[in-house]
Amino acid sequence: MKILISNTSDTPLYQQIKDQITDAILKGELKEGELLPSIRSFANDLRVSVLTIRRVYDDLEEEGYLNSQVGIGTFVSTGNTELLREAKRRLVEYKMQDMLQTAKALGISRQELNDMMEILYEEEPEK
């Protein structure tokens, strides 16, 4: 798992890490049941406090993305497909809202937008 953090970003380190782990889960880069790095090793790799990683893991567990097992490790949650499906929908809706605002600001009609969406959707290879 590759996490990139920026010390110059306005987004707190904790939120940058949490967002990137969530994105990796939603995109399938982190698979159900996959073991995440230990808090200590992850903190060392990223050069952040163990408290930062603990907070990220705790929040993601509370949100249903991770499961922690004492003495074993922290894993991507399994059997929570409906939660993941809904989170994926929310992510797409968020990106679509941004797209719609841009299209409206540029005077692009709904039909033009639908036509572009159809073409792009058909041309994009499925992953």
mmCIF file of the C-alpha atoms, coordinates in Angstrom:
data_MODEL
# 
_entry.id   MODEL 
# 
loop_
_atom_site.group_PDB 
_atom_site.id 
_atom_site.type_symbol 
_atom_site.label_atom_id 
_atom_site.label_alt_id 
_atom_site.label_comp_id 
_atom_site.label_asym_id 
_atom_site.label_entity_id 
_atom_site.label_seq_id 
_atom_site.pdbx_PDB_ins_code 
_atom_site.Cartn_x 
_atom_site.Cartn_y 
_atom_site.Cartn_z 
_atom_site.occupancy 
_atom_site.B_iso_or_equiv 
_atom_site.pdbx_formal_charge 
_atom_site.auth_seq_id 
_atom_site.auth_comp_id 
_atom_site.auth_asym_id 
_atom_site.auth_atom_id 
_atom_site.pdbx_PDB_model_num 
ATOM 1   C CA . MET A 1 1   ? 0.000   0.000   0.000   1.00 0.00 ? 1   MET A CA 1 
ATOM 2   C CA . LYS A 1 2   ? 1.435   3.347   -1.051  1.00 0.00 ? 2   LYS A CA 1 
ATOM 3   C CA . ILE A 1 3   ? 0.455   6.347   1.060   1.00 0.00 ? 3   ILE A CA 1 
ATOM 4   C CA . LEU A 1 4   ? 1.684   9.801   0.094   1.00 0.00 ? 4   LEU A CA 1 
ATOM 5   C CA . ILE A 1 5   ? 1.426   12.565  2.653   1.00 0.00 ? 5   ILE A CA 1 
ATOM 6   C CA . SER A 1 6   ? 2.178   16.228  2.289   1.00 0.00 ? 6   SER A CA 1 
ATOM 7   C CA . ASN A 1 7   ? 3.355   18.432  5.115   1.00 0.00 ? 7   ASN A CA 1 
ATOM 8   C CA . THR A 1 8   ? 2.379   21.505  3.111   1.00 0.00 ? 8   THR A CA 1 
ATOM 9   C CA . SER A 1 9   ? -1.242  20.470  2.588   1.00 0.00 ? 9   SER A CA 1 
ATOM 10  C CA . ASP A 1 10  ? -4.048  22.160  4.501   1.00 0.00 ? 10  ASP A CA 1 
ATOM 11  C CA . THR A 1 11  ? -5.495  18.687  5.129   1.00 0.00 ? 11  THR A CA 1 
ATOM 12  C CA . PRO A 1 12  ? -4.266  17.173  8.408   1.00 0.00 ? 12  PRO A CA 1 
ATOM 13  C CA . LEU A 1 13  ? -1.898  14.188  8.116   1.00 0.00 ? 13  LEU A CA 1 
ATOM 14  C CA . TYR A 1 14  ? -4.445  11.982  9.846   1.00 0.00 ? 14  TYR A CA 1 
ATOM 15  C CA . GLN A 1 15  ? -7.115  12.839  7.240   1.00 0.00 ? 15  GLN A CA 1 
ATOM 16  C CA . GLN A 1 16  ? -4.709  12.369  4.312   1.00 0.00 ? 16  GLN A CA 1 
ATOM 17  C CA . ILE A 1 17  ? -3.857  8.853   5.510   1.00 0.00 ? 17  ILE A CA 1 
ATOM 18  C CA . LYS A 1 18  ? -7.461  7.947   6.288   1.00 0.00 ? 18  LYS A CA 1 
ATOM 19  C CA . ASP A 1 19  ? -8.684  9.176   2.893   1.00 0.00 ? 19  ASP A CA 1 
ATOM 20  C CA . GLN A 1 20  ? -6.018  7.232   1.006   1.00 0.00 ? 20  GLN A CA 1 
ATOM 21  C CA . ILE A 1 21  ? -6.742  3.984   2.880   1.00 0.00 ? 21  ILE A CA 1 
ATOM 22  C CA . THR A 1 22  ? -10.473 4.426   2.271   1.00 0.00 ? 22  THR A CA 1 
ATOM 23  C CA . ASP A 1 23  ? -9.856  5.085   -1.436  1.00 0.00 ? 23  ASP A CA 1 
ATOM 24  C CA . ALA A 1 24  ? -7.635  1.993   -1.683  1.00 0.00 ? 24  ALA A CA 1 
ATOM 25  C CA . ILE A 1 25  ? -10.404 -0.129  -0.135  1.00 0.00 ? 25  ILE A CA 1 
ATOM 26  C CA . LEU A 1 26  ? -13.112 1.334   -2.377  1.00 0.00 ? 26  LEU A CA 1 
ATOM 27  C CA . LYS A 1 27  ? -10.989 0.875   -5.500  1.00 0.00 ? 27  LYS A CA 1 
ATOM 28  C CA . GLY A 1 28  ? -10.187 -2.699  -4.562  1.00 0.00 ? 28  GLY A CA 1 
ATOM 29  C CA . GLU A 1 29  ? -6.469  -2.035  -4.144  1.00 0.00 ? 29  GLU A CA 1 
ATOM 30  C CA . LEU A 1 30  ? -6.881  -3.334  -0.597  1.00 0.00 ? 30  LEU A CA 1 
ATOM 31  C CA . LYS A 1 31  ? -8.897  -6.549  -0.682  1.00 0.00 ? 31  LYS A CA 1 
ATOM 32  C CA . GLU A 1 32  ? -11.348 -7.881  1.892   1.00 0.00 ? 32  GLU A CA 1 
ATOM 33  C CA . GLY A 1 33  ? -9.465  -9.708  4.631   1.00 0.00 ? 33  GLY A CA 1 
ATOM 34  C CA . GLU A 1 34  ? -6.108  -8.168  3.722   1.00 0.00 ? 34  GLU A CA 1 
ATOM 35  C CA . LEU A 1 35  ? -3.776  -7.482  6.638   1.00 0.00 ? 35  LEU A CA 1 
ATOM 36  C CA . LEU A 1 36  ? -2.727  -3.865  7.104   1.00 0.00 ? 36  LEU A CA 1 
ATOM 37  C CA . PRO A 1 37  ? 0.686   -2.925  8.496   1.00 0.00 ? 37  PRO A CA 1 
ATOM 38  C CA . SER A 1 38  ? 1.036   -2.814  12.260  1.00 0.00 ? 38  SER A CA 1 
ATOM 39  C CA . ILE A 1 39  ? 0.499   0.587   13.806  1.00 0.00 ? 39  ILE A CA 1 
ATOM 40  C CA . ARG A 1 40  ? 4.161   0.886   14.779  1.00 0.00 ? 40  ARG A CA 1 
ATOM 41  C CA . SER A 1 41  ? 5.609   -0.150  11.420  1.00 0.00 ? 41  SER A CA 1 
ATOM 42  C CA . PHE A 1 42  ? 3.111   1.982   9.479   1.00 0.00 ? 42  PHE A CA 1 
ATOM 43  C CA . ALA A 1 43  ? 3.920   5.003   11.647  1.00 0.00 ? 43  ALA A CA 1 
ATOM 44  C CA . ASN A 1 44  ? 7.656   4.424   11.110  1.00 0.00 ? 44  ASN A CA 1 
ATOM 45  C CA . ASP A 1 45  ? 7.198   4.063   7.339   1.00 0.00 ? 45  ASP A CA 1 
ATOM 46  C CA . LEU A 1 46  ? 5.212   7.301   7.125   1.00 0.00 ? 46  LEU A CA 1 
ATOM 47  C CA . ARG A 1 47  ? 7.265   9.087   9.780   1.00 0.00 ? 47  ARG A CA 1 
ATOM 48  C CA . VAL A 1 48  ? 4.197   10.010  11.808  1.00 0.00 ? 48  VAL A CA 1 
ATOM 49  C CA . SER A 1 49  ? 3.159   9.377   15.388  1.00 0.00 ? 49  SER A CA 1 
ATOM 50  C CA . VAL A 1 50  ? 1.741   5.989   16.342  1.00 0.00 ? 50  VAL A CA 1 
ATOM 51  C CA . LEU A 1 51  ? -1.177  7.955   17.803  1.00 0.00 ? 51  LEU A CA 1 
ATOM 52  C CA . THR A 1 52  ? -1.985  9.262   14.305  1.00 0.00 ? 52  THR A CA 1 
ATOM 53  C CA . ILE A 1 53  ? -2.142  5.745   12.857  1.00 0.00 ? 53  ILE A CA 1 
ATOM 54  C CA . ARG A 1 54  ? -4.099  4.484   15.876  1.00 0.00 ? 54  ARG A CA 1 
ATOM 55  C CA . ARG A 1 55  ? -6.690  7.221   15.283  1.00 0.00 ? 55  ARG A CA 1 
ATOM 56  C CA . VAL A 1 56  ? -6.918  6.362   11.564  1.00 0.00 ? 56  VAL A CA 1 
ATOM 57  C CA . TYR A 1 57  ? -7.363  2.640   12.275  1.00 0.00 ? 57  TYR A CA 1 
ATOM 58  C CA . ASP A 1 58  ? -9.874  3.273   15.075  1.00 0.00 ? 58  ASP A CA 1 
ATOM 59  C CA . ASP A 1 59  ? -11.985 5.617   12.921  1.00 0.00 ? 59  ASP A CA 1 
ATOM 60  C CA . LEU A 1 60  ? -11.934 3.254   9.932   1.00 0.00 ? 60  LEU A CA 1 
ATOM 61  C CA . GLU A 1 61  ? -12.931 0.371   12.196  1.00 0.00 ? 61  GLU A CA 1 
ATOM 62  C CA . GLU A 1 62  ? -15.783 2.429   13.635  1.00 0.00 ? 62  GLU A CA 1 
ATOM 63  C CA . GLU A 1 63  ? -16.924 3.222   10.070  1.00 0.00 ? 63  GLU A CA 1 
ATOM 64  C CA . GLY A 1 64  ? -16.859 -0.480  9.183   1.00 0.00 ? 64  GLY A CA 1 
ATOM 65  C CA . TYR A 1 65  ? -13.878 -0.512  6.819   1.00 0.00 ? 65  TYR A CA 1 
ATOM 66  C CA . LEU A 1 66  ? -11.461 -2.347  9.138   1.00 0.00 ? 66  LEU A CA 1 
ATOM 67  C CA . ASN A 1 67  ? -11.517 -5.041  11.799  1.00 0.00 ? 67  ASN A CA 1 
ATOM 68  C CA . SER A 1 68  ? -8.871  -5.264  14.518  1.00 0.00 ? 68  SER A CA 1 
ATOM 69  C CA . GLN A 1 69  ? -8.015  -8.470  16.317  1.00 0.00 ? 69  GLN A CA 1 
ATOM 70  C CA . VAL A 1 70  ? -5.881  -8.041  19.434  1.00 0.00 ? 70  VAL A CA 1 
ATOM 71  C CA . GLY A 1 71  ? -2.519  -9.730  19.029  1.00 0.00 ? 71  GLY A CA 1 
ATOM 72  C CA . ILE A 1 72  ? -3.189  -10.610 15.385  1.00 0.00 ? 72  ILE A CA 1 
ATOM 73  C CA . GLY A 1 73  ? -3.557  -7.346  13.468  1.00 0.00 ? 73  GLY A CA 1 
ATOM 74  C CA . THR A 1 74  ? -5.865  -5.038  11.570  1.00 0.00 ? 74  THR A CA 1 
ATOM 75  C CA . PHE A 1 75  ? -7.656  -6.320  8.471   1.00 0.00 ? 75  PHE A CA 1 
ATOM 76  C CA . VAL A 1 76  ? -9.850  -4.889  5.736   1.00 0.00 ? 76  VAL A CA 1 
ATOM 77  C CA . SER A 1 77  ? -13.397 -5.739  6.771   1.00 0.00 ? 77  SER A CA 1 
ATOM 78  C CA . THR A 1 78  ? -14.980 -8.768  5.119   1.00 0.00 ? 78  THR A CA 1 
ATOM 79  C CA . GLY A 1 79  ? -18.636 -9.405  4.406   1.00 0.00 ? 79  GLY A CA 1 
ATOM 80  C CA . ASN A 1 80  ? -19.439 -5.714  4.466   1.00 0.00 ? 80  ASN A CA 1 
ATOM 81  C CA . THR A 1 81  ? -20.202 -5.464  0.755   1.00 0.00 ? 81  THR A CA 1 
ATOM 82  C CA . GLU A 1 82  ? -23.301 -3.292  1.176   1.00 0.00 ? 82  GLU A CA 1 
ATOM 83  C CA . LEU A 1 83  ? -21.331 -0.699  3.141   1.00 0.00 ? 83  LEU A CA 1 
ATOM 84  C CA . LEU A 1 84  ? -18.640 -0.666  0.468   1.00 0.00 ? 84  LEU A CA 1 
ATOM 85  C CA . ARG A 1 85  ? -21.191 -0.478  -2.346  1.00 0.00 ? 85  ARG A CA 1 
ATOM 86  C CA . GLU A 1 86  ? -22.890 2.494   -0.682  1.00 0.00 ? 86  GLU A CA 1 
ATOM 87  C CA . ALA A 1 87  ? -19.551 4.220   -0.062  1.00 0.00 ? 87  ALA A CA 1 
ATOM 88  C CA . LYS A 1 88  ? -18.643 3.740   -3.730  1.00 0.00 ? 88  LYS A CA 1 
ATOM 89  C CA . ARG A 1 89  ? -21.958 5.279   -4.763  1.00 0.00 ? 89  ARG A CA 1 
ATOM 90  C CA . ARG A 1 90  ? -21.370 8.264   -2.475  1.00 0.00 ? 90  ARG A CA 1 
ATOM 91  C CA . LEU A 1 91  ? -17.905 8.753   -3.970  1.00 0.00 ? 91  LEU A CA 1 
ATOM 92  C CA . VAL A 1 92  ? -19.293 8.717   -7.527  1.00 0.00 ? 92  VAL A CA 1 
ATOM 93  C CA . GLU A 1 93  ? -22.139 11.059  -6.549  1.00 0.00 ? 93  GLU A CA 1 
ATOM 94  C CA . TYR A 1 94  ? -19.644 13.484  -5.025  1.00 0.00 ? 94  TYR A CA 1 
ATOM 95  C CA . LYS A 1 95  ? -17.537 13.487  -8.199  1.00 0.00 ? 95  LYS A CA 1 
ATOM 96  C CA . MET A 1 96  ? -20.652 13.841  -10.355 1.00 0.00 ? 96  MET A CA 1 
ATOM 97  C CA . GLN A 1 97  ? -21.794 16.883  -8.376  1.00 0.00 ? 97  GLN A CA 1 
ATOM 98  C CA . ASP A 1 98  ? -18.468 18.531  -9.086  1.00 0.00 ? 98  ASP A CA 1 
ATOM 99  C CA . MET A 1 99  ? -18.788 17.620  -12.774 1.00 0.00 ? 99  MET A CA 1 
ATOM 100 C CA . LEU A 1 100 ? -22.327 19.007  -12.939 1.00 0.00 ? 100 LEU A CA 1 
ATOM 101 C CA . GLN A 1 101 ? -21.291 22.305  -11.368 1.00 0.00 ? 101 GLN A CA 1 
ATOM 102 C CA . THR A 1 102 ? -18.461 22.632  -13.876 1.00 0.00 ? 102 THR A CA 1 
ATOM 103 C CA . ALA A 1 103 ? -20.718 21.734  -16.825 1.00 0.00 ? 103 ALA A CA 1 
ATOM 104 C CA . LYS A 1 104 ? -23.380 24.245  -15.756 1.00 0.00 ? 104 LYS A CA 1 
ATOM 105 C CA . ALA A 1 105 ? -20.779 26.970  -15.259 1.00 0.00 ? 105 ALA A CA 1 
ATOM 106 C CA . LEU A 1 106 ? -19.488 26.302  -18.791 1.00 0.00 ? 106 LEU A CA 1 
ATOM 107 C CA . GLY A 1 107 ? -22.978 26.276  -20.315 1.00 0.00 ? 107 GLY A CA 1 
ATOM 108 C CA . ILE A 1 108 ? -22.946 22.609  -21.289 1.00 0.00 ? 108 ILE A CA 1 
ATOM 109 C CA . SER A 1 109 ? -26.464 21.214  -21.685 1.00 0.00 ? 109 SER A CA 1 
ATOM 110 C CA . ARG A 1 110 ? -27.764 18.077  -20.021 1.00 0.00 ? 110 ARG A CA 1 
ATOM 111 C CA . GLN A 1 111 ? -27.978 16.350  -23.417 1.00 0.00 ? 111 GLN A CA 1 
ATOM 112 C CA . GLU A 1 112 ? -24.368 17.238  -24.269 1.00 0.00 ? 112 GLU A CA 1 
ATOM 113 C CA . LEU A 1 113 ? -23.288 15.986  -20.868 1.00 0.00 ? 113 LEU A CA 1 
ATOM 114 C CA . ASN A 1 114 ? -25.245 12.735  -21.311 1.00 0.00 ? 114 ASN A CA 1 
ATOM 115 C CA . ASP A 1 115 ? -23.716 12.254  -24.773 1.00 0.00 ? 115 ASP A CA 1 
ATOM 116 C CA . MET A 1 116 ? -20.197 12.813  -23.407 1.00 0.00 ? 116 MET A CA 1 
ATOM 117 C CA . MET A 1 117 ? -20.866 10.441  -20.509 1.00 0.00 ? 117 MET A CA 1 
ATOM 118 C CA . GLU A 1 118 ? -22.122 7.719   -22.859 1.00 0.00 ? 118 GLU A CA 1 
ATOM 119 C CA . ILE A 1 119 ? -19.104 8.004   -25.144 1.00 0.00 ? 119 ILE A CA 1 
ATOM 120 C CA . LEU A 1 120 ? -16.600 8.074   -22.293 1.00 0.00 ? 120 LEU A CA 1 
ATOM 121 C CA . TYR A 1 121 ? -18.285 5.199   -20.469 1.00 0.00 ? 121 TYR A CA 1 
ATOM 122 C CA . GLU A 1 122 ? -18.223 3.004   -23.554 1.00 0.00 ? 122 GLU A CA 1 
ATOM 123 C CA . GLU A 1 123 ? -14.595 3.832   -24.392 1.00 0.00 ? 123 GLU A CA 1 
ATOM 124 C CA . GLU A 1 124 ? -13.226 3.271   -20.889 1.00 0.00 ? 124 GLU A CA 1 
ATOM 125 C CA . PRO A 1 125 ? -12.014 -0.308  -20.416 1.00 0.00 ? 125 PRO A CA 1 
ATOM 126 C CA . GLU A 1 126 ? -13.488 -2.051  -17.369 1.00 0.00 ? 126 GLU A CA 1 
ATOM 127 C CA . LYS A 1 127 ? -11.118 -2.834  -14.541 1.00 0.00 ? 127 LYS A CA 1 
# 
